[in-house]
Tab-separated table of C-alpha atoms in Angstrom:
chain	number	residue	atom	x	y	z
A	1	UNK	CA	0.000	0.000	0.000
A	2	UNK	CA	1.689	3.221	-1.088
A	3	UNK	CA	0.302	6.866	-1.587
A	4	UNK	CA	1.125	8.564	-4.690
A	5	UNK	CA	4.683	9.576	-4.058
A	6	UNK	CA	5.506	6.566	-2.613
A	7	UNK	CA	5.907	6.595	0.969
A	8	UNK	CA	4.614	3.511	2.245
A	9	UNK	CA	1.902	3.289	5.032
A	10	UNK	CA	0.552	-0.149	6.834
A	11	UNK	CA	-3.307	0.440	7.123
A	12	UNK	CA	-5.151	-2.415	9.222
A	13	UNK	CA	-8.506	-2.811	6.850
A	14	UNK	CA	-9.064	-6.342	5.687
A	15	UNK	CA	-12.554	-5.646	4.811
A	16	UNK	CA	-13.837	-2.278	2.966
A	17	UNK	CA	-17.707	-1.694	2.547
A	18	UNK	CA	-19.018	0.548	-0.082
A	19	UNK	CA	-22.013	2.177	-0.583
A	20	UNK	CA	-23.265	1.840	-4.419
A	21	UNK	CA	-24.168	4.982	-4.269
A	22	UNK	CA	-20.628	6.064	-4.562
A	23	UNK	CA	-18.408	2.711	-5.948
A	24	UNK	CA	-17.333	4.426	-8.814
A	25	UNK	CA	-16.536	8.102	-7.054
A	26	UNK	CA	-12.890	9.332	-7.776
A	27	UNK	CA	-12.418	9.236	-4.020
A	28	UNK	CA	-13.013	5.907	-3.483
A	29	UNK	CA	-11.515	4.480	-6.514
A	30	UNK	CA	-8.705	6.344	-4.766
A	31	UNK	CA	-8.931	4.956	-1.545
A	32	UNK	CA	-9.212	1.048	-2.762
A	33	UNK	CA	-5.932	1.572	-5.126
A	34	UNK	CA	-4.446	1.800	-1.700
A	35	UNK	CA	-5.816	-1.312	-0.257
A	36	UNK	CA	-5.138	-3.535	-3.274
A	37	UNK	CA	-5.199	-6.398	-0.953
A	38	UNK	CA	-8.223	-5.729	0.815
A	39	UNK	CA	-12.062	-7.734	0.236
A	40	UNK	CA	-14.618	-4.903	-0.898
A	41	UNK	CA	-18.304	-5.492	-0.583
A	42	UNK	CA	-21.136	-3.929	-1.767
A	43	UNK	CA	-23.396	-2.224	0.813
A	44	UNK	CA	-26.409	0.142	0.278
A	45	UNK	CA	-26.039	2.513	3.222
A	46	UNK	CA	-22.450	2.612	5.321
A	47	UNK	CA	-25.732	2.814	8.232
A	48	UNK	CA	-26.309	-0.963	7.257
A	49	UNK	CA	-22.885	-1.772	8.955
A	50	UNK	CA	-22.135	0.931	10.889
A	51	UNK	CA	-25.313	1.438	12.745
A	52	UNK	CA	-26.494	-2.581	13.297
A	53	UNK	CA	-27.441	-3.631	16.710
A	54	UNK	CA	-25.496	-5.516	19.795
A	55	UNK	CA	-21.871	-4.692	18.097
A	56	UNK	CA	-19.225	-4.311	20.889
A	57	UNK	CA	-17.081	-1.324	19.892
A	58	UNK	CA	-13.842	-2.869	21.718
A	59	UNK	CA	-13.192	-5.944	19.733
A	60	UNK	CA	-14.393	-3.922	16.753
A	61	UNK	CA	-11.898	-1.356	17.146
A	62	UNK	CA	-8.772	-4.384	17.142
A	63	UNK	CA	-9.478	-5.428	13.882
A	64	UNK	CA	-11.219	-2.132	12.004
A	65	UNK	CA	-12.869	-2.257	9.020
A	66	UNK	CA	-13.705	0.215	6.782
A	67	UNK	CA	-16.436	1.758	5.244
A	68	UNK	CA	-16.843	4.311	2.150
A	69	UNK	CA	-19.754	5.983	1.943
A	70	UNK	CA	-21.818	9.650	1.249
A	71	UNK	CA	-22.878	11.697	4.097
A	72	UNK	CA	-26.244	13.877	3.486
A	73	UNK	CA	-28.115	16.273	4.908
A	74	UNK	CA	-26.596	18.595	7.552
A	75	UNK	CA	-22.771	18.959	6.682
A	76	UNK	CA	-21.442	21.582	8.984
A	77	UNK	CA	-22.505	22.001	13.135
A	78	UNK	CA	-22.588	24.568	15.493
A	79	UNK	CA	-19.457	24.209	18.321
A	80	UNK	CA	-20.577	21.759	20.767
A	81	UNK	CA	-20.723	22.826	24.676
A	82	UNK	CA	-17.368	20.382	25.664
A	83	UNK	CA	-15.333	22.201	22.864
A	84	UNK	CA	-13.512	25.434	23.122
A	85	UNK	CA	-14.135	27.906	20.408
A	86	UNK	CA	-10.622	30.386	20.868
A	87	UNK	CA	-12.836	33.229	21.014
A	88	UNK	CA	-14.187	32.725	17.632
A	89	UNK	CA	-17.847	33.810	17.673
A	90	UNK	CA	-18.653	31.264	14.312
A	91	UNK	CA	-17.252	28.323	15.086
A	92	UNK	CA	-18.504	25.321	13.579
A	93	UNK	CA	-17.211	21.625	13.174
A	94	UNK	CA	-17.857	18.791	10.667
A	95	UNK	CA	-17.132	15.788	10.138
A	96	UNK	CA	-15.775	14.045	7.347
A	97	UNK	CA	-14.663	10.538	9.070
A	98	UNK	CA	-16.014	8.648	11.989
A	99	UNK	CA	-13.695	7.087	14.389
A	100	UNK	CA	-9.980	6.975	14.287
A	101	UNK	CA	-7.538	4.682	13.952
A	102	UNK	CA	-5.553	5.577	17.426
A	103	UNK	CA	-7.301	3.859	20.725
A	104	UNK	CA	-7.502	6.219	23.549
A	105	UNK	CA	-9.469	4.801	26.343
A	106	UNK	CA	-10.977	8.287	27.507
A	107	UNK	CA	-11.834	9.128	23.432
A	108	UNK	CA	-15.769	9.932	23.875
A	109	UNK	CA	-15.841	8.519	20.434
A	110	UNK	CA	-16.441	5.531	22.232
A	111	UNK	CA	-19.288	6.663	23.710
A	112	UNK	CA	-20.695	8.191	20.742
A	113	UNK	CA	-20.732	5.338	17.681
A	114	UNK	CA	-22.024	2.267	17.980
A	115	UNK	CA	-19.212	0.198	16.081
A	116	UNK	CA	-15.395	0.488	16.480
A	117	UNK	CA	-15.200	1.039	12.554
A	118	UNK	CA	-14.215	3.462	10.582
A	119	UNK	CA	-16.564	5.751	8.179
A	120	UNK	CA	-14.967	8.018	5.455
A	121	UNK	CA	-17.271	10.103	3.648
A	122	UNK	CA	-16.044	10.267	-0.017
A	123	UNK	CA	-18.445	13.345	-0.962
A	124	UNK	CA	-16.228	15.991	0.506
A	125	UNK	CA	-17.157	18.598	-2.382
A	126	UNK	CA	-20.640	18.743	-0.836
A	127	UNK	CA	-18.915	19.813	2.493
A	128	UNK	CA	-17.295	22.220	0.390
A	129	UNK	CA	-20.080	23.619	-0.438
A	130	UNK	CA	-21.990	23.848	2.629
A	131	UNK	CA	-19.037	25.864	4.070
A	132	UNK	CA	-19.225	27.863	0.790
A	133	UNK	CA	-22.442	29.488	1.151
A	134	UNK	CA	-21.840	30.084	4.817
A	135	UNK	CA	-18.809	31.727	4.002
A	136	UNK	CA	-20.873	34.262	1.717
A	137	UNK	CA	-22.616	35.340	5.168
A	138	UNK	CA	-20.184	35.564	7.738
A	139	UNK	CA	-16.578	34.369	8.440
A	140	UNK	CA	-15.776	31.027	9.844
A	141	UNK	CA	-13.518	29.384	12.055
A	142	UNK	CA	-14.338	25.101	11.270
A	143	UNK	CA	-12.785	22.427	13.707
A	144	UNK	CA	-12.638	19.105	10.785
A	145	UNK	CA	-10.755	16.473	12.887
A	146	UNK	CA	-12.620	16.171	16.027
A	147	UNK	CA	-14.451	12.562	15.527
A	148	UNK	CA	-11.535	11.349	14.089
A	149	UNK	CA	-7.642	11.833	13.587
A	150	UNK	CA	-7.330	13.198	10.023
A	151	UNK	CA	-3.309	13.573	9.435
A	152	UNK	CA	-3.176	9.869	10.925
A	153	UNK	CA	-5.320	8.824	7.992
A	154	UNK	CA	-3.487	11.263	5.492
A	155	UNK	CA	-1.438	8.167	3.431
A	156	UNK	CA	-5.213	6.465	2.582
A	157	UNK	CA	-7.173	9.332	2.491
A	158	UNK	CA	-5.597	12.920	1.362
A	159	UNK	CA	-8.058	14.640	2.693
A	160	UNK	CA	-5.596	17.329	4.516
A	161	UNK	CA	-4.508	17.971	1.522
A	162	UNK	CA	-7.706	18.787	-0.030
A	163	UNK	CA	-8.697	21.043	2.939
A	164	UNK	CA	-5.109	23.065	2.128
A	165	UNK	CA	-6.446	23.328	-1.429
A	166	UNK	CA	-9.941	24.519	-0.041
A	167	UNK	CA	-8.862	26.896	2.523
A	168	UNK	CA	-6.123	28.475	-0.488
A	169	UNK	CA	-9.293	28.532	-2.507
A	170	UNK	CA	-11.477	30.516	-0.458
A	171	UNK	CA	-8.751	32.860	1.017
A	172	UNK	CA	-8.069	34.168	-2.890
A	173	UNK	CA	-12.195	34.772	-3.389
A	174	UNK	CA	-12.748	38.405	-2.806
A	175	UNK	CA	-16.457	36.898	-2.692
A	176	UNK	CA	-15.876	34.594	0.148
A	177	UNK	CA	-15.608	35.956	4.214
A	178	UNK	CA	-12.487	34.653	6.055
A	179	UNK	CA	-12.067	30.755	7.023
A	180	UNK	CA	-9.689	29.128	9.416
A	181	UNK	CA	-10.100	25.787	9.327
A	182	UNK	CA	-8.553	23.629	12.787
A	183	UNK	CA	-7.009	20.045	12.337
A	184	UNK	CA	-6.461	18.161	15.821
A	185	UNK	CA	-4.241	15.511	15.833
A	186	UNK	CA	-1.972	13.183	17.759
A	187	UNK	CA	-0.255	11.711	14.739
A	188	UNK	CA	3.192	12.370	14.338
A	189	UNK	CA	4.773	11.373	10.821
A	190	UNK	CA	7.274	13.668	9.760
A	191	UNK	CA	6.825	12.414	6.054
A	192	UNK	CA	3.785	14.480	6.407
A	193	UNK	CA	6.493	17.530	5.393
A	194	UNK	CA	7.200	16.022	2.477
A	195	UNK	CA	3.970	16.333	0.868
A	196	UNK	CA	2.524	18.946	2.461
A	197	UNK	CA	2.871	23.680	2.554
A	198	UNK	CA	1.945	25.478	5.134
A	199	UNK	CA	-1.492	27.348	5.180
A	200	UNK	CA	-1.952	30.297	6.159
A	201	UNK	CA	-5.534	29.855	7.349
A	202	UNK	CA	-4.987	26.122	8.833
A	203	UNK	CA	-3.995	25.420	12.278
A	204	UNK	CA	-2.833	22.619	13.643
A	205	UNK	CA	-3.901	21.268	17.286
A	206	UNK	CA	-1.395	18.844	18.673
A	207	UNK	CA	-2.812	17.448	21.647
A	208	UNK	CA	0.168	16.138	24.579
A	209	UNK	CA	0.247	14.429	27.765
A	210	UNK	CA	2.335	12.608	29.827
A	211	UNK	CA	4.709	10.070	28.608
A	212	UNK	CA	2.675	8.033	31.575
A	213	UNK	CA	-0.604	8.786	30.349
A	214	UNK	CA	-0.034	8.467	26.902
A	215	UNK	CA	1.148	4.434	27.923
A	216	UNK	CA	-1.096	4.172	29.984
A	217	UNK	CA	-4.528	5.025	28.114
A	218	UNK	CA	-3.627	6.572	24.514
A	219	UNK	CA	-2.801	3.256	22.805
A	220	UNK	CA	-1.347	3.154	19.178
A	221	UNK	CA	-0.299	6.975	19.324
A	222	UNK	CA	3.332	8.348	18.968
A	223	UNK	CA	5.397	9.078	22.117
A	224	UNK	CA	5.431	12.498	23.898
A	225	UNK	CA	8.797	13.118	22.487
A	226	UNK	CA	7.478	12.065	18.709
A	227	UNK	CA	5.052	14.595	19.045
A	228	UNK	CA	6.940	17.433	20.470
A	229	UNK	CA	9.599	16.636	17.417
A	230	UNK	CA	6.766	16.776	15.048
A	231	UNK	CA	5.845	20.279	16.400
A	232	UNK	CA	9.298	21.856	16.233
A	233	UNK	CA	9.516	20.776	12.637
A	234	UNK	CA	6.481	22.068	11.791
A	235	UNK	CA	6.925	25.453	13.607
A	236	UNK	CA	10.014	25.455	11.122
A	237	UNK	CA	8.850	24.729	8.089
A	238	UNK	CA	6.048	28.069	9.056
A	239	UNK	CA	3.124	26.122	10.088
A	240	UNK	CA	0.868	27.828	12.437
A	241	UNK	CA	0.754	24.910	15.682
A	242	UNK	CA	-1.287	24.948	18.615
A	243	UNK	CA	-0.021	23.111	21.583
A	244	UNK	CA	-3.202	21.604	23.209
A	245	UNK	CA	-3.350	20.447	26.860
A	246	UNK	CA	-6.774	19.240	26.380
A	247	UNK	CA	-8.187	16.895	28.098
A	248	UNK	CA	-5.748	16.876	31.109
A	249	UNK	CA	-6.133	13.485	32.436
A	250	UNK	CA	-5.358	12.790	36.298
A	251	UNK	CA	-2.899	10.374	37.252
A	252	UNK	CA	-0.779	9.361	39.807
A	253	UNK	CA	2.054	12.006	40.676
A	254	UNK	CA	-0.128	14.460	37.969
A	255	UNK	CA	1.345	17.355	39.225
A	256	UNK	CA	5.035	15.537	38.668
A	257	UNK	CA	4.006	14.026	35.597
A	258	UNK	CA	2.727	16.926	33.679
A	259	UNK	CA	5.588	19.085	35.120
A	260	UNK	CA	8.093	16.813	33.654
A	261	UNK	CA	6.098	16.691	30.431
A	262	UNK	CA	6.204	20.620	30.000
A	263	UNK	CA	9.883	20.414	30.940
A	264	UNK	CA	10.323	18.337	27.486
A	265	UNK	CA	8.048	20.742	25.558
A	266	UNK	CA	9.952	24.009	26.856
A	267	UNK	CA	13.558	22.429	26.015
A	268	UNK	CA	12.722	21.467	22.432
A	269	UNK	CA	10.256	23.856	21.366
A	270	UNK	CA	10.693	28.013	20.849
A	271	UNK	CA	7.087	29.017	22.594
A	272	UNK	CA	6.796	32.318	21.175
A	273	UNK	CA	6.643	30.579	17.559
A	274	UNK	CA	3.597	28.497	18.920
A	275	UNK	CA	0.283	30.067	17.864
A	276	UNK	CA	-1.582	29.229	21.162
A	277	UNK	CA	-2.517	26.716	24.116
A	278	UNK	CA	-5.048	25.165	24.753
A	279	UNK	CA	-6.294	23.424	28.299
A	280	UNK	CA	-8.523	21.769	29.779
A	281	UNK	CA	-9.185	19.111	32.244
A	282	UNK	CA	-11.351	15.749	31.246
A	283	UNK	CA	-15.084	16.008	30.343
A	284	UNK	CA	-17.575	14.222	28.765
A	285	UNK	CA	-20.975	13.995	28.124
A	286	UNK	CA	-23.148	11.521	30.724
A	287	UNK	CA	-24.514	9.530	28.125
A	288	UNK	CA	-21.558	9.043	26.179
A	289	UNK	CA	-20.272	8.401	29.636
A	290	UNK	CA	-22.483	5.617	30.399
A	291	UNK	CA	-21.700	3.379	27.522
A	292	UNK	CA	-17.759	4.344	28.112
A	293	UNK	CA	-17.645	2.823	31.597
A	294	UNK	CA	-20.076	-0.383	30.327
A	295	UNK	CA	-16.957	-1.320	27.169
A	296	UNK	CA	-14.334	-0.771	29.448
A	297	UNK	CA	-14.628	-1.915	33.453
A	298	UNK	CA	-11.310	-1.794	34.217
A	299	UNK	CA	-10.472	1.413	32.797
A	300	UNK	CA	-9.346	3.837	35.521
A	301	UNK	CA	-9.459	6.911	33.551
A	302	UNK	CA	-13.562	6.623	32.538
A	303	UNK	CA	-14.496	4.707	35.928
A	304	UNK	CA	-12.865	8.051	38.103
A	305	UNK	CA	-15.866	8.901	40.523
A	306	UNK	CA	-16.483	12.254	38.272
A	307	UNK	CA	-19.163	14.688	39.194
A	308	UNK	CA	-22.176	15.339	36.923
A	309	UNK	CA	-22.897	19.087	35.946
A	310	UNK	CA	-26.110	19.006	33.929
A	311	UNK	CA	-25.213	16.267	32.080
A	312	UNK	CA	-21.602	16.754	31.609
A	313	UNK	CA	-19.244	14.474	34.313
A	314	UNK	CA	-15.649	16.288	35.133
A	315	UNK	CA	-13.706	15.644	37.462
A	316	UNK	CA	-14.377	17.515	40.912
A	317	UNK	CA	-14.101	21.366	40.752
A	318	UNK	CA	-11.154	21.662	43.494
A	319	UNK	CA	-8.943	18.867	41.632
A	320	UNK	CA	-10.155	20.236	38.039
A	321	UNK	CA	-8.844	23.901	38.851
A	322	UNK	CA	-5.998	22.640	40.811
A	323	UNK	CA	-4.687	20.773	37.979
A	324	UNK	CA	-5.471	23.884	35.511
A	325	UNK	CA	-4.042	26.599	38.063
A	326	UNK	CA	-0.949	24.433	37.746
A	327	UNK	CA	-0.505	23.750	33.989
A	328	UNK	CA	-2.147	27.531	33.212
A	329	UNK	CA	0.772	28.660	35.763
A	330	UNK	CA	3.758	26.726	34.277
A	331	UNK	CA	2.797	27.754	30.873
A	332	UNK	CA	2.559	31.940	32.054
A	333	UNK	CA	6.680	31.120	32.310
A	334	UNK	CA	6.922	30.995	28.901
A	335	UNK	CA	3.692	32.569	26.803
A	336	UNK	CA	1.488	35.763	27.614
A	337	UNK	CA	-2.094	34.540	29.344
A	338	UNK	CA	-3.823	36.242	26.667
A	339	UNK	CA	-2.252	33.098	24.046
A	340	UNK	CA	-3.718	30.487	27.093
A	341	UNK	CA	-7.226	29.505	25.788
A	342	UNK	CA	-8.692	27.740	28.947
A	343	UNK	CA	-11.699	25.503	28.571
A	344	UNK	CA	-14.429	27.200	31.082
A	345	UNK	CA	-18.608	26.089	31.037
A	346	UNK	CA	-20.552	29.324	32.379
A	347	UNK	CA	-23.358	26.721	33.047
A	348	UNK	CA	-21.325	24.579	35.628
């Protein structure tokens, strides 16, 4: 499996279902050169396999499989209440993959979907679009790899690479209002470079945490010190980077742990090139919650005693703005408080 300029990447699908409705789009034809050895089948809806009852997202999630399909109807959402919008007064989010390919155990995607596959959504011109006409009414600052890691998936899919084109697209329309467009990510493949120029209007969101944490409950993902490497080459190359401390995850020794972890980032990487920070401590939704603890028993991040604020669990105020006096504090060493973005619910 190899991506047009032949760097070679090691996806895990066996199995690929594809909706008829769009076998034969460019995308997808796309997509399945890259899994020459995989067994495609046929499916009318990706909702026929995605969506079935009494599938256990765990074991699902060991062996994906993936599906290509079209997404319909509403393309681009209003900023949900757990996210942080950086002072942008439009901020929207969309979603052009479900579920991602790394296997953190606090991920509230596992608590939102009810299979451990993966979706990709081949019709990305009609996202286009949607943002478009928006764009003709008022400017727009769009998070696109929230429900999924998109620069993890960039070898299969090239779908960052379409969003540069986008984003260059709209920024040279004197018809257009302005759009900056947010990837998060915890993947850290420095053959992205090769392929890839900076954006003006794209910013990327590289989430850390402790070397611990990241062992203990981020499985699959690159090391602390990966990541930090990824974001000094980056901030090199002109790339606008966001360091994001979000969600801060408690641990044994936290206050040692994520005090040796911002030791790392402060040695390798020049802070006044970073773009902003972002923090915030753990939160989730109850219901997503709920089916979290029920996959995962043993799981000491998502079984924490957390307190429920009108339908949102964190952990207890005093420990939540302990930890975020602490990390907000370290970071004030380095950065001005006015590039801190900290996560705060008016409603709680």
């Amino acid at each position: 499996m190899k991506n047009l300029k032949g760097v070679y990447y090691n996806f895990p699908f066996s199995h690929v279902y594809v909706e008829k409705e769009v076998r034969d789009h460019p995308r997808t034809k796309r997509i399945l050169d890259r899994l020459a050895g995989a067994e495609v089948i046929e499916i009318d809806h990706y909702k026929d396999v995605f969506c079935r009852k009494g599938q256990d997202y765990i074991l699902q999630h060991r062996a994906q499989n993936l599906i290509l399909g079209a997404k319909h109807g509403k393309l681009l959402y209003k900023g949900a209440r757990v996210c942080q919008s950086f002072g942008n007064e439009n901020f929207y989010y969309t979603s052009c993959m479900m579920n991602c390919v790394f296997d953190c155990e606090y991920c509230y995607l596992k608590g939102m979907y009810p299979s451990g596959n993966l979706v990709v959504f081949v019709n990305l011109e009609d996202i286009f679009a949607e943002a478009e006409k928006l764009l003709l009414k008022e400017e727009l600052y769009l998070c696109i790899s929230y429900d999924t890691d998109l620069p993890a998936l960039e070898g299969l899919t090239g779908y960052v690479q379409e969003w540069h084109g986008f984003v260059e697209k709209i920024r040279f329309s004197n018809e257009k209002k302005d759009l900056t467009v947010e990837i998060r990510t915890k993947a850290a493949d420095s053959r992205f470079f090769e392929e890839h120029a900076p954006v003006s209007g794209v910013i990327y969101g590289m989430t850390l945490s402790p070397q611990s944490v990241i062992e203990a409950y981020e499985h699959r993902t690159p090391s602390l010190l990966r990541r930090i490497d990824w974001i000094g080459q980056a901030i090199a190359k002109g790339y606008r980077v966001r360091l994001c401390f979000d969600p801060m995850i408690y641990c044994r020794d936290w206050k040692g742990q994520y005090d040796s972890m911002l030791g790392d980032v402060f040695s390798r990487i020049d802070m006044e090139k970073i773009e902003d920070v972002s923090v915030g401590t753990f939160r989730v939704s109850q219901d997503y919650l709920k089916k979290m603890r029920r996959q995962q028993p043993y799981s000491a991040v998502v079984q924490f005693p957390f307190v429920n604020d009108k339908g949102v669990y964190h952990y207890p105020r005093e420990l939540a703005d302990e930890m975020e006096r602490f990390l907000v504090g370290r970071l004030k060493e380095k950065i001005t408080e006015k590039r801190i973005f900290l996560w705060e619910d008016e409603e709680m």
